[in-house]
XYZ file of C-alpha atoms in Angstrom:
784
model
C -55.682 73.266 36.707
C -53.292 70.362 37.062
C -50.969 71.956 39.580
C -50.550 70.575 43.073
C -52.141 72.988 45.500
C -49.494 74.862 47.462
C -50.547 75.961 50.938
C -48.933 78.729 52.917
C -48.715 76.725 56.170
C -45.074 76.043 55.330
C -44.418 79.781 55.083
C -43.705 80.983 58.585
C -43.186 84.550 59.647
C -41.664 83.609 63.003
C -38.808 85.976 63.795
C -39.824 88.413 61.068
C -41.038 91.951 61.644
C -43.224 93.758 59.121
C -43.750 97.521 59.045
C -46.831 98.884 57.296
C -47.218 102.505 56.217
C -49.487 104.620 54.033
C -47.886 107.454 52.125
C -48.777 110.212 49.673
C -52.401 111.119 48.952
C -54.955 109.062 50.870
C -57.436 106.735 49.160
C -60.524 104.864 50.336
C -59.661 101.230 50.990
C -56.208 101.892 52.465
C -57.537 100.822 55.883
C -58.787 97.528 54.462
C -55.261 96.915 53.133
C -53.676 97.848 56.485
C -56.109 95.526 58.293
C -55.312 92.618 55.950
C -51.535 93.102 56.319
C -51.755 93.237 60.123
C -54.028 90.211 60.473
C -52.243 88.080 57.904
C -48.889 89.040 59.434
C -50.045 88.034 62.929
C -51.619 84.876 61.482
C -48.232 83.716 60.159
C -46.650 84.608 63.524
C -44.721 87.663 62.370
C -44.557 90.863 64.416
C -46.381 93.740 62.746
C -45.714 97.446 63.306
C -47.692 100.520 62.301
C -45.563 103.328 60.936
C -47.703 106.417 61.615
C -47.667 109.454 59.287
C -45.896 107.727 56.399
C -42.180 108.307 55.856
C -42.251 111.247 58.272
C -43.059 108.807 61.080
C -40.303 106.476 59.929
C -37.766 109.324 60.113
C -39.077 110.659 63.448
C -39.283 107.203 65.066
C -40.359 107.072 68.724
C -44.089 106.613 69.177
C -44.590 106.715 65.422
C -43.505 103.080 65.046
C -45.643 100.831 67.217
C -46.197 97.090 67.403
C -49.871 96.249 66.870
C -52.247 93.450 67.810
C -55.234 91.801 66.165
C -57.694 94.191 67.821
C -55.756 97.285 66.678
C -57.393 97.011 63.241
C -60.891 96.145 64.409
C -63.704 98.289 62.901
C -61.486 100.164 60.420
C -62.620 98.280 57.292
C -65.489 100.684 56.593
C -63.543 103.866 57.356
C -62.337 106.002 54.441
C -58.858 107.546 54.275
C -56.100 105.986 56.388
C -56.185 105.603 60.179
C -52.391 105.486 60.437
C -52.020 108.854 58.736
C -50.092 109.936 55.697
C -47.756 112.881 55.205
C -45.539 114.307 52.495
C -42.003 114.015 53.834
C -39.092 116.212 52.773
C -36.624 114.623 55.190
C -36.912 111.168 53.584
C -35.752 112.674 50.302
C -32.335 113.340 51.877
C -29.789 110.668 52.706
C -29.684 111.891 56.324
C -33.427 111.328 56.617
C -33.158 107.813 55.206
C -30.228 107.084 57.526
C -32.375 108.025 60.511
C -35.270 105.919 59.158
C -32.992 102.893 58.746
C -31.786 103.330 62.340
C -35.357 103.454 63.649
C -36.299 100.283 61.768
C -33.200 98.342 62.831
C -33.879 99.252 66.478
C -37.117 97.260 66.162
C -35.762 94.544 63.893
C -38.034 95.564 60.984
C -36.646 94.397 57.644
C -39.916 93.947 55.773
C -41.884 96.957 54.629
C -45.320 97.091 53.127
C -45.849 100.488 51.513
C -49.329 101.612 50.437
C -49.183 104.718 48.276
C -48.703 106.181 44.814
C -45.728 105.967 42.452
C -43.729 108.630 44.346
C -43.981 106.707 47.631
C -43.068 103.434 45.959
C -40.072 104.926 44.142
C -38.842 106.274 47.493
C -39.213 102.829 49.039
C -37.162 101.264 46.261
C -34.351 103.788 46.655
C -34.348 103.079 50.409
C -34.038 99.359 49.691
C -31.121 99.873 47.286
C -29.264 102.043 49.793
C -30.061 99.824 52.789
C -26.756 97.966 53.203
C -24.813 101.231 52.698
C -26.959 102.956 55.311
C -26.316 100.161 57.819
C -22.547 100.327 57.159
C -22.660 104.065 57.818
C -24.636 103.562 61.050
C -22.044 100.996 62.186
C -19.158 103.369 61.416
C -20.864 106.054 63.478
C -21.163 103.537 66.293
C -24.959 103.675 66.315
C -25.371 99.944 65.654
C -22.959 97.028 66.003
C -21.560 94.732 63.304
C -23.891 91.982 64.550
C -26.923 94.092 63.556
C -25.414 94.856 60.135
C -25.209 91.090 59.464
C -28.551 90.228 61.035
C -30.547 92.872 59.196
C -28.479 92.770 56.019
C -31.310 93.292 53.544
C -34.653 95.008 53.349
C -37.691 93.541 51.567
C -40.281 95.822 50.061
C -43.737 95.115 48.720
C -45.941 97.908 47.440
C -49.682 98.268 47.061
C -50.958 101.114 44.956
C -53.380 103.361 46.803
C -54.425 106.170 44.483
C -57.846 107.352 43.390
C -56.497 108.408 39.961
C -55.722 104.840 38.801
C -52.566 106.311 37.292
C -50.185 103.423 37.927
C -49.197 101.201 35.016
C -49.318 97.439 35.415
C -52.429 97.347 37.583
C -56.034 97.379 36.300
C -57.427 99.078 39.389
C -55.617 100.879 42.167
C -57.064 100.947 45.697
C -59.529 103.846 45.946
C -60.401 104.248 42.259
C -63.735 102.448 42.450
C -64.778 104.428 45.539
C -63.829 107.721 43.845
C -66.019 106.708 40.883
C -68.867 106.054 43.334
C -68.515 109.620 44.660
C -68.439 111.110 41.135
C -71.439 109.099 39.910
C -73.468 110.017 43.026
C -72.856 113.678 42.204
C -73.588 113.279 38.484
C -76.851 111.446 39.193
C -77.890 114.230 41.570
C -76.906 116.977 39.126
C -78.789 115.308 36.280
C -82.125 115.767 38.054
C -81.602 119.496 38.582
C -80.160 120.039 35.091
C -83.200 118.266 33.639
C -85.549 120.687 35.429
C -83.845 123.828 34.124
C -82.512 122.650 30.735
C -78.981 123.363 31.901
C -75.519 122.396 30.772
C -73.163 121.231 33.530
C -69.388 121.218 33.317
C -67.964 118.841 35.920
C -64.313 118.910 36.888
C -62.946 115.672 38.341
C -59.522 114.801 39.746
C -56.735 113.454 37.573
C -53.828 115.816 37.080
C -51.881 113.411 34.883
C -54.381 110.638 34.266
C -57.847 110.823 32.719
C -59.148 107.512 34.051
C -61.740 108.977 36.455
C -63.018 111.436 33.862
C -63.186 108.823 31.117
C -64.931 106.127 33.134
C -67.409 108.504 34.729
C -68.213 109.881 31.247
C -68.792 106.316 30.083
C -70.888 105.541 33.171
C -73.206 108.540 32.887
C -73.321 108.929 29.109
C -71.686 112.380 29.158
C -71.838 114.470 25.970
C -68.147 115.319 25.935
C -65.034 114.465 27.955
C -61.604 116.111 28.174
C -58.643 114.004 29.355
C -54.861 114.589 29.289
C -54.051 111.396 27.303
C -56.392 112.146 24.399
C -56.580 115.861 23.621
C -59.367 116.949 21.240
C -58.466 117.681 17.608
C -57.977 121.207 16.246
C -61.328 122.992 15.988
C -62.838 120.984 18.855
C -64.697 124.094 19.973
C -66.884 123.974 16.854
C -67.489 120.199 16.964
C -68.433 120.310 20.653
C -70.922 123.173 20.180
C -72.487 121.446 17.166
C -72.870 118.256 19.193
C -74.464 120.091 22.141
C -76.937 121.995 19.983
C -77.848 118.816 18.047
C -78.628 117.112 21.362
C -80.833 120.031 22.404
C -82.630 119.876 19.070
C -83.329 116.190 19.761
C -85.243 117.257 22.891
C -82.402 116.345 25.245
C -82.933 118.685 28.194
C -79.474 118.518 29.706
C -75.830 118.336 28.700
C -73.019 116.990 30.816
C -69.388 117.761 30.015
C -66.649 116.153 32.115
C -63.202 117.717 32.407
C -60.181 116.081 34.062
C -58.201 118.667 36.050
C -55.148 117.952 33.871
C -56.994 118.200 30.520
C -54.982 119.746 27.679
C -55.406 120.565 23.987
C -53.137 119.200 21.264
C -50.671 122.060 21.859
C -50.312 121.054 25.517
C -52.287 124.127 26.666
C -54.652 123.521 29.619
C -58.393 123.209 29.019
C -60.123 124.397 32.185
C -63.740 123.912 33.230
C -64.205 127.711 33.236
C -62.905 127.928 29.670
C -65.379 125.251 28.548
C -68.250 127.016 30.345
C -67.416 130.412 28.784
C -67.265 128.809 25.360
C -70.726 127.217 25.715
C -72.241 130.445 27.039
C -70.699 132.663 24.327
C -71.372 130.386 21.365
C -74.699 128.806 22.310
C -76.129 130.989 25.077
C -76.996 127.863 27.114
C -77.531 128.262 30.858
C -74.257 126.658 32.061
C -72.879 125.845 35.495
C -69.498 124.539 36.689
C -69.155 122.019 39.512
C -65.678 121.173 40.803
C -65.773 117.932 42.751
C -62.423 118.343 44.494
C -61.684 116.361 47.635
C -65.151 114.850 47.830
C -63.705 112.188 45.512
C -61.146 111.129 48.109
C -63.694 110.956 50.897
C -66.444 108.691 52.084
C -66.549 105.014 52.858
C -64.763 102.535 50.557
C -66.890 100.601 48.047
C -67.275 96.822 48.289
C -64.883 96.421 45.347
C -62.144 98.466 47.050
C -62.502 96.577 50.333
C -62.199 93.197 48.610
C -59.379 94.394 46.356
C -57.443 95.838 49.308
C -58.017 92.747 51.472
C -56.807 90.446 48.688
C -53.787 92.666 48.013
C -52.890 92.921 51.731
C -52.805 89.147 52.147
C -50.861 88.755 48.895
C -48.353 91.395 50.086
C -47.585 89.439 53.277
C -47.110 86.230 51.243
C -44.737 88.097 48.922
C -42.697 89.374 51.909
C -42.485 85.870 53.413
C -41.243 84.426 50.130
C -38.794 87.237 49.356
C -35.050 86.550 49.213
C -32.165 89.064 49.047
C -32.321 88.762 45.236
C -36.042 89.394 44.853
C -36.665 92.825 43.334
C -39.103 95.115 45.156
C -42.543 94.227 43.836
C -46.083 95.582 43.714
C -49.079 93.349 44.195
C -51.843 94.252 41.816
C -54.883 93.033 39.950
C -55.006 91.946 36.328
C -58.573 91.134 35.337
C -59.677 89.066 38.280
C -56.235 87.689 39.022
C -53.836 88.820 41.766
C -50.349 89.325 40.300
C -46.907 90.485 41.433
C -44.922 92.847 39.259
C -41.436 94.368 39.624
C -41.991 97.776 41.206
C -39.492 99.675 39.100
C -40.820 98.294 35.801
C -44.241 99.687 36.739
C -42.807 103.032 37.826
C -40.769 103.339 34.611
C -43.827 102.577 32.495
C -45.889 105.144 34.453
C -43.167 107.741 33.781
C -43.082 106.740 30.094
C -46.762 107.717 29.795
C -46.053 111.194 31.166
C -43.069 111.544 28.834
C -45.169 110.515 25.823
C -47.798 113.109 26.785
C -45.195 115.850 27.262
C -43.788 115.076 23.805
C -47.217 115.024 22.182
C -47.191 111.256 21.422
C -50.777 110.818 22.567
C -51.611 107.574 20.753
C -48.577 106.028 22.442
C -49.660 107.437 25.831
C -53.062 105.758 25.582
C -51.419 102.450 24.588
C -48.992 102.587 27.518
C -51.866 103.202 29.954
C -52.905 99.612 29.284
C -55.615 97.739 27.449
C -58.324 98.497 30.007
C -57.861 102.262 29.505
C -57.703 101.920 25.727
C -60.851 99.808 25.741
C -62.690 102.458 27.802
C -61.680 105.162 25.363
C -62.718 103.191 22.272
C -66.085 102.313 23.830
C -66.718 105.928 24.827
C -65.972 107.154 21.289
C -68.278 104.504 19.865
C -71.247 105.371 22.093
C -71.145 109.113 22.564
C -71.226 110.461 19.025
C -73.866 109.433 16.525
C -72.583 109.642 12.982
C -74.963 111.275 10.458
C -77.349 108.728 8.885
C -75.763 109.266 5.477
C -72.387 108.093 6.825
C -73.707 104.926 8.490
C -73.328 101.621 6.657
C -76.572 99.789 5.787
C -76.480 96.038 6.449
C -80.233 95.266 6.232
C -79.866 93.047 9.302
C -82.411 93.252 12.130
C -81.123 92.582 15.651
C -83.417 92.142 18.668
C -82.450 92.833 22.314
C -84.359 91.449 25.298
C -84.057 91.045 29.079
C -84.789 87.681 30.708
C -85.024 86.672 34.377
C -85.030 88.942 37.407
C -84.052 92.624 37.035
C -80.396 93.498 37.704
C -78.838 96.960 37.927
C -76.793 97.644 34.788
C -79.152 95.859 32.364
C -80.227 99.209 30.918
C -76.624 100.300 30.348
C -76.113 97.053 28.410
C -79.249 97.620 26.301
C -78.144 101.193 25.524
C -74.699 100.066 24.402
C -76.157 97.241 22.280
C -78.609 99.578 20.542
C -76.028 102.280 19.825
C -73.269 99.954 18.656
C -75.816 98.049 16.521
C -76.923 101.296 14.849
C -73.292 102.321 14.278
C -72.653 98.934 12.639
C -75.580 99.626 10.288
C -78.231 97.274 11.727
C -81.855 97.990 12.549
C -82.309 97.491 16.285
C -85.468 96.063 17.875
C -86.424 96.022 21.546
C -88.490 93.147 22.921
C -90.717 94.065 25.868
C -91.198 91.595 28.782
C -88.751 88.859 27.771
C -89.751 85.753 25.825
C -93.347 86.078 27.003
C -93.586 89.488 25.363
C -91.735 88.140 22.314
C -94.399 85.427 21.835
C -97.105 88.108 22.039
C -95.429 90.289 19.459
C -94.370 93.036 21.880
C -91.482 94.126 19.699
C -90.619 97.578 18.355
C -87.798 99.321 16.565
C -85.592 101.342 18.921
C -83.467 104.348 17.937
C -80.247 106.019 19.143
C -82.117 108.720 21.079
C -84.557 106.272 22.707
C -81.819 104.913 24.978
C -80.403 108.304 26.068
C -80.006 108.567 29.856
C -80.426 104.822 30.383
C -77.027 104.059 31.961
C -77.951 105.365 35.401
C -81.374 103.702 35.612
C -81.802 100.664 37.857
C -84.029 97.651 37.108
C -85.053 96.789 33.554
C -86.718 99.466 31.405
C -87.602 96.929 28.679
C -89.340 94.806 31.278
C -88.259 91.268 32.073
C -89.920 87.937 32.842
C -88.556 84.629 34.106
C -90.548 82.664 31.474
C -88.396 80.316 29.382
C -89.079 80.100 25.623
C -89.778 76.310 25.574
C -93.537 76.712 25.868
C -93.761 79.458 23.235
C -91.281 78.178 20.644
C -93.711 78.250 17.747
C -95.006 81.749 18.526
C -91.484 83.096 18.992
C -90.385 81.539 15.683
C -93.397 83.236 14.032
C -92.436 86.604 15.459
C -88.827 86.167 14.340
C -90.064 85.385 10.832
C -92.616 88.249 10.759
C -90.099 90.848 11.972
C -87.253 89.246 10.018
C -84.979 89.054 13.086
C -81.443 87.994 12.068
C -79.774 87.928 15.505
C -80.643 87.992 19.213
C -78.955 89.540 22.215
C -80.318 88.122 25.467
C -79.374 90.000 28.650
C -80.204 88.234 31.919
C -79.345 85.673 34.561
C -79.484 81.892 34.696
C -82.831 81.973 32.805
C -81.198 83.839 29.914
C -78.520 81.138 29.685
C -81.145 78.350 29.874
C -83.334 80.109 27.281
C -80.506 80.227 24.770
C -79.773 76.554 25.395
C -83.431 75.819 24.591
C -83.293 77.919 21.407
C -80.077 76.147 20.420
C -81.709 72.750 20.945
C -84.861 73.801 19.031
C -82.877 74.691 15.898
C -83.577 71.284 14.343
C -87.346 72.046 14.400
C -87.289 75.804 13.787
C -84.946 77.255 11.212
C -85.764 80.755 12.559
C -83.451 80.071 15.509
C -80.498 79.434 13.201
C -79.199 82.967 13.785
C -76.322 84.347 15.900
C -77.411 84.522 19.567
C -75.398 86.078 22.384
C -76.081 85.907 26.129
C -74.852 88.633 28.473
C -74.839 87.501 32.126
C -76.849 89.954 34.244
C -77.962 88.819 37.691
C -77.291 89.912 41.249
C -76.659 86.259 42.221
C -73.588 85.904 39.964
C -74.575 82.275 39.336
C -74.176 82.051 35.548
C -71.607 79.533 34.275
C -68.844 80.812 32.006
C -68.181 84.103 33.770
C -66.507 85.343 36.958
C -68.806 88.377 37.166
C -72.386 89.174 36.168
C -73.857 92.622 35.544
C -75.689 93.657 38.729
C -73.714 91.643 41.281
C -71.477 94.599 42.225
C -74.482 96.864 42.888
C -76.092 94.186 45.076
C -72.822 93.657 46.956
C -72.579 97.387 47.682
C -76.169 97.388 48.950
C -75.360 94.484 51.300
C -72.120 96.032 52.560
C -73.697 99.445 53.115
C -76.511 97.840 55.110
C -74.071 95.725 57.157
C -72.133 98.911 58.012
C -75.315 100.588 59.207
C -76.473 97.569 61.140
C -73.094 97.305 62.897
C -73.184 101.002 63.688
C -76.683 100.689 65.152
C -75.180 98.735 68.025
C -72.370 101.140 68.832
C -72.508 102.190 72.445
C -74.792 99.320 73.412
C -73.639 96.079 74.933
C -72.034 93.344 72.851
C -74.201 92.272 69.963
C -74.161 89.781 67.078
C -76.169 90.291 63.881
C -77.404 87.423 61.712
C -78.040 88.677 58.177
C -79.708 86.765 55.339
C -78.712 87.543 51.748
C -80.222 86.578 48.390
C -78.488 84.573 45.683
C -80.566 81.403 45.300
C -78.154 78.527 45.915
C -75.148 80.635 44.947
C -73.133 81.892 47.929
C -71.331 84.681 46.064
C -73.190 87.577 47.737
C -72.970 86.049 51.225
C -69.283 85.176 50.890
C -68.068 88.398 49.248
C -70.394 90.480 51.421
C -68.806 88.837 54.465
C -65.295 89.601 53.164
C -66.176 93.239 52.433
C -68.122 93.888 55.637
C -65.641 92.113 57.925
C -68.017 89.346 59.005
C -67.134 86.499 61.358
C -68.792 83.754 59.313
C -70.732 83.218 56.089
C -72.936 80.162 55.648
C -73.290 79.058 52.045
C -74.702 76.084 50.162
C -71.401 75.324 48.348
C -69.593 74.565 51.594
C -71.783 72.246 53.634
C -71.832 72.899 57.384
C -73.142 70.906 60.317
C -74.071 71.535 63.934
C -70.455 71.071 65.049
C -69.341 73.889 62.807
C -72.151 76.141 64.039
C -71.126 75.325 67.600
C -67.473 76.120 66.834
C -68.492 79.470 65.298
C -70.509 80.433 68.361
C -67.620 79.535 70.681
C -65.185 81.445 68.484
C -67.396 84.535 68.626
C -67.865 84.202 72.382
C -64.071 84.162 72.850
C -63.714 87.218 70.634
C -66.409 89.096 72.514
C -64.481 88.640 75.735
C -61.793 90.958 74.315
C -62.399 94.576 73.317
C -64.485 93.546 70.298
C -68.103 94.695 70.629
C -69.909 93.515 67.530
C -70.187 90.340 65.485
C -71.604 89.833 62.007
C -72.770 86.533 60.483
C -74.091 86.246 56.922
C -76.255 83.406 55.669
C -77.222 82.724 52.058
C -81.007 82.201 51.744
C -80.715 78.589 50.526
C -77.538 77.530 52.316
C -79.335 74.789 54.269
C -83.023 73.888 54.424
C -82.956 72.952 58.119
C -80.434 75.385 59.542
C -82.614 78.367 58.690
C -81.858 81.996 59.547
C -84.268 81.653 62.477
C -82.530 78.500 63.672
C -79.087 80.128 63.552
C -80.456 83.224 65.290
C -81.967 81.121 68.084
C -78.809 79.027 68.449
C -76.562 82.096 68.742
C -79.044 83.772 71.136
C -79.089 80.749 73.438
C -75.370 79.986 73.358
C -74.315 83.606 73.677
C -76.404 84.303 76.780
C -74.534 86.464 79.232
C -71.866 87.382 76.654
C -73.769 88.916 73.735
C -77.304 89.311 72.478
C -78.552 88.722 68.921
C -80.551 90.462 66.216
C -81.492 89.206 62.767
C -82.146 90.948 59.449
C -83.412 89.585 56.140
C -82.162 91.996 53.487
C -84.643 90.938 50.780
C -85.324 92.881 47.607
C -83.323 95.964 48.510
C -80.424 93.931 47.058
C -82.075 94.043 43.626
C -82.920 97.740 43.570
C -80.987 100.961 43.407
C -79.023 102.794 40.754
C -76.275 100.668 39.185
C -72.771 101.052 40.617
C -70.047 102.525 38.355
C -68.601 99.008 37.912
C -71.909 97.576 36.678
C -72.593 100.500 34.328
C -69.151 100.156 32.891
C -69.049 96.373 32.748
C -72.527 96.260 31.167
C -71.600 98.909 28.617
C -68.298 97.334 27.611
C -69.373 93.700 27.352
C -72.510 94.723 25.473
C -70.511 96.733 22.914
C -68.161 93.787 22.473
C -71.067 91.339 22.102
C -72.683 93.493 19.422
C -69.419 93.572 17.457
C -69.314 89.756 17.703
C -72.913 89.565 16.427
C -71.985 91.761 13.422
C -69.033 89.520 12.647
C -71.193 86.374 12.891
C -73.903 87.939 10.693
C -71.343 88.605 7.941
C -69.913 85.075 8.268
C -73.300 83.322 8.133
C -75.003 85.384 5.416
C -75.451 83.151 2.376
C -77.709 83.519 -0.687
C -79.703 86.401 0.720
C -80.277 84.979 4.212
C -78.586 84.371 7.541
C -78.125 80.725 8.434
C -76.097 79.943 11.558
C -76.417 76.421 12.935
C -73.033 75.717 14.512
C -72.504 75.550 18.289
C -70.280 78.614 18.238
C -73.113 80.805 16.946
C -74.902 80.660 20.347
C -72.424 82.050 22.845
C -72.225 83.523 26.305
C -69.795 86.409 26.756
C -68.123 86.177 30.156
C -65.089 87.386 31.994
C -62.689 84.591 32.802
C -59.708 85.495 34.976
C -58.091 88.134 32.798
C -60.033 88.029 29.550
C -63.447 88.423 27.999
C -64.337 85.196 26.193
C -67.204 83.991 24.014
C -68.169 80.450 25.002
C -70.728 78.255 23.207
C -73.647 77.604 25.601
C -73.635 73.945 24.481
C -70.106 73.578 25.923
C -71.074 75.275 29.198
C -73.705 72.589 29.849
C -71.067 70.292 31.365
C -69.980 73.041 33.752
C -73.484 73.579 35.127
C -75.407 72.175 38.085
C -78.937 72.662 36.693
C -80.716 71.471 39.850
C -79.210 74.247 41.984
C -78.699 76.679 39.106
C -75.018 77.299 39.795
C -71.708 76.592 38.015
C -69.979 73.404 39.216
C -66.768 75.331 39.885
C -66.682 78.865 41.233
C -63.535 80.987 41.469
C -64.575 82.949 44.566
C -64.564 79.823 46.767
C -60.759 80.240 46.723
C -61.231 83.522 48.604
C -63.210 81.824 51.359
C -60.153 81.068 53.536
C -59.228 84.739 53.226
C -62.409 85.746 55.044
C -61.734 83.120 57.717
C -58.141 84.244 58.273
C -59.247 87.869 58.602
C -61.864 86.713 61.135
C -59.191 84.871 63.180
C -59.885 81.254 62.176
C -57.198 78.674 61.508
C -57.547 77.452 57.937
C -55.556 76.411 54.868
C -55.209 78.808 52.008
C -54.185 77.574 48.551
C -51.616 80.013 47.218
C -50.777 78.154 44.013
C -52.053 81.050 41.936
C -49.847 83.634 43.577
C -46.132 83.890 43.980
C -44.913 84.216 40.408
C -43.265 87.504 39.615
C -44.436 88.609 36.178
C -43.246 91.377 33.909
C -45.130 94.447 32.823
C -46.189 93.879 29.247
C -46.958 96.608 26.764
C -49.747 95.196 24.649
C -50.136 95.559 20.916
C -53.074 97.689 19.722
C -54.757 94.487 18.464
C -54.776 93.070 21.982
C -56.944 95.882 23.305
C -59.755 94.675 21.078
C -59.601 91.047 22.159
C -58.515 91.192 25.724
C -59.385 92.753 28.972
C -62.318 94.603 30.325
């Protein structure tokens, strides 16, 4: 990045007033967005107002529009729904209603609005903005406001954030609330699977999504459902027969349960609804299976927001305030959203039009077009689901005569099993023979290798840990034995799923190619570690699950002190030398400080933190939270920090400490990790197939170029294959971390939200982009 960093210190909100409202259906994470808008607004010296009950409150005015302070949003981060209320509002749909709303805003000098809601709420906001000057003229004519006010408040700025569990808004990869809704669905599916297993039952699950099948599709992908019905991709004619054949085949293969997921808006190719009851009746009549229906309903909207939603909403809230500060009368109303791992701003109406285009395409039966308009992430999910859920008959499968081995290396991480399942199934579909290696490279050297079939990996997506078994041992000391095993089993390619050790192992194999020809085969590394410390990728499989475990525990720990006197908790997280878990955990749990190795700290900083907390505790704030990465500093240990805070806080607060330990490594994988593991694994296996074809010469595979040993990682917006040899320069091998880490840019965000003065580089934000409709080819290469 050659750009000059641009800091927001020169953006001042002095004299500006920002109104924040939530509208339409509620979604988990809305409170995190409200909190970020309020705190960032106050940080830049703007006045911030809550507008209670959405547009209804704006029309009614009075006590519904209230100026707020820093403390007003304390302790709301972990609360689901929206604390400022949301209501459907008929009055705002009329010009009279909007006239009244404009009057109420002008009375308080509010000309900047941050609207958190779905496409209906955002369309309403845009109309309001377009009519604004006309509304003020009308108010002046009626003598309600003077000409001075018309000039002073001449234009209204609007920034939207999409809060909707359906993820039905085009232009954004994830809307606020979607990840949390997936958490609720997966919790239910996991619970249902155990009872269905006992009774050999079939379950039909109905999930929300009247116009968008995202929740149904991703939960089907995340739990390995047998069949899924979504509005964008109706089943072909005669689906009843194909579905029943598939279900009975699965039973014949000794599968004790069947899961069918139905989106509430599911339709057939004649636009007729497919209901969960209809599906149940069909299964009972045709197959006589014991079948039950479960409708998830509003459970999906409820509960506490996931770590992902809290971080997403906090990032979006800060970005929204920056967008309002930079807006001019000519700036179109925009939405802040996420593309890959990148915050972007998009013209609101372009997004709304595209969202409406999808509905139009569905109404007119142009379903392929509808899927394409939903965006590459949706299309990718659909293609991966189709690839993994239906096994083609053996006679139809190609035969390549290639043998591909899959192994886990390093510490266990949730989501590894989902990755193994996807690798095995895609490999079989591509015509390869798949082999599983037990216990990493150590097991490989001992010949613990066996062929693995399609059915062997059934039900693996929801399992935590590593079913294949994993060891930290690097191959260097077993090179000869491993080469022997590769020769004996005729292994033509390797997929290595694991953390920093997996990356190092493949480097060693790459370097040993000159001595052992057996290693001249395509090798792909998939990053899977809770520490998220592998170079070449922004995210690793397992890190999201660990983050949720940390955040959930922090919530409980904070709650344990409610009602007692003021208390500060010092919490130690894992991660080796990588501060990802401590830093992101702090952002998602609303911590006051996070001590990490990457940002050195000294006694002066510790002292400043204690004083800062002491000042805070003198207000209405009752609880403090401090996270420390296990290796952040060898002398300033968790005990040391605990003792320092205890001593310095005497008389103001008392202290407790917790070491979270291995609970961060356990648990069922989160929806994100199941999905991420599944998708990158499928993509990696397709890359391996391509490499095998390219390097097959004279009856054997010979791959000795750098680009035949790659790591597949997510970089900003795209999935990229990077030669491990090239990643060497980006790696700090002593501390086992990448030299540059993207999340350090979010560190100031945590500090701002915890009331510290800091500088925040905003070079990456600020550019208004356009909504792009991708070509079908792009879906294969691009995003997650």
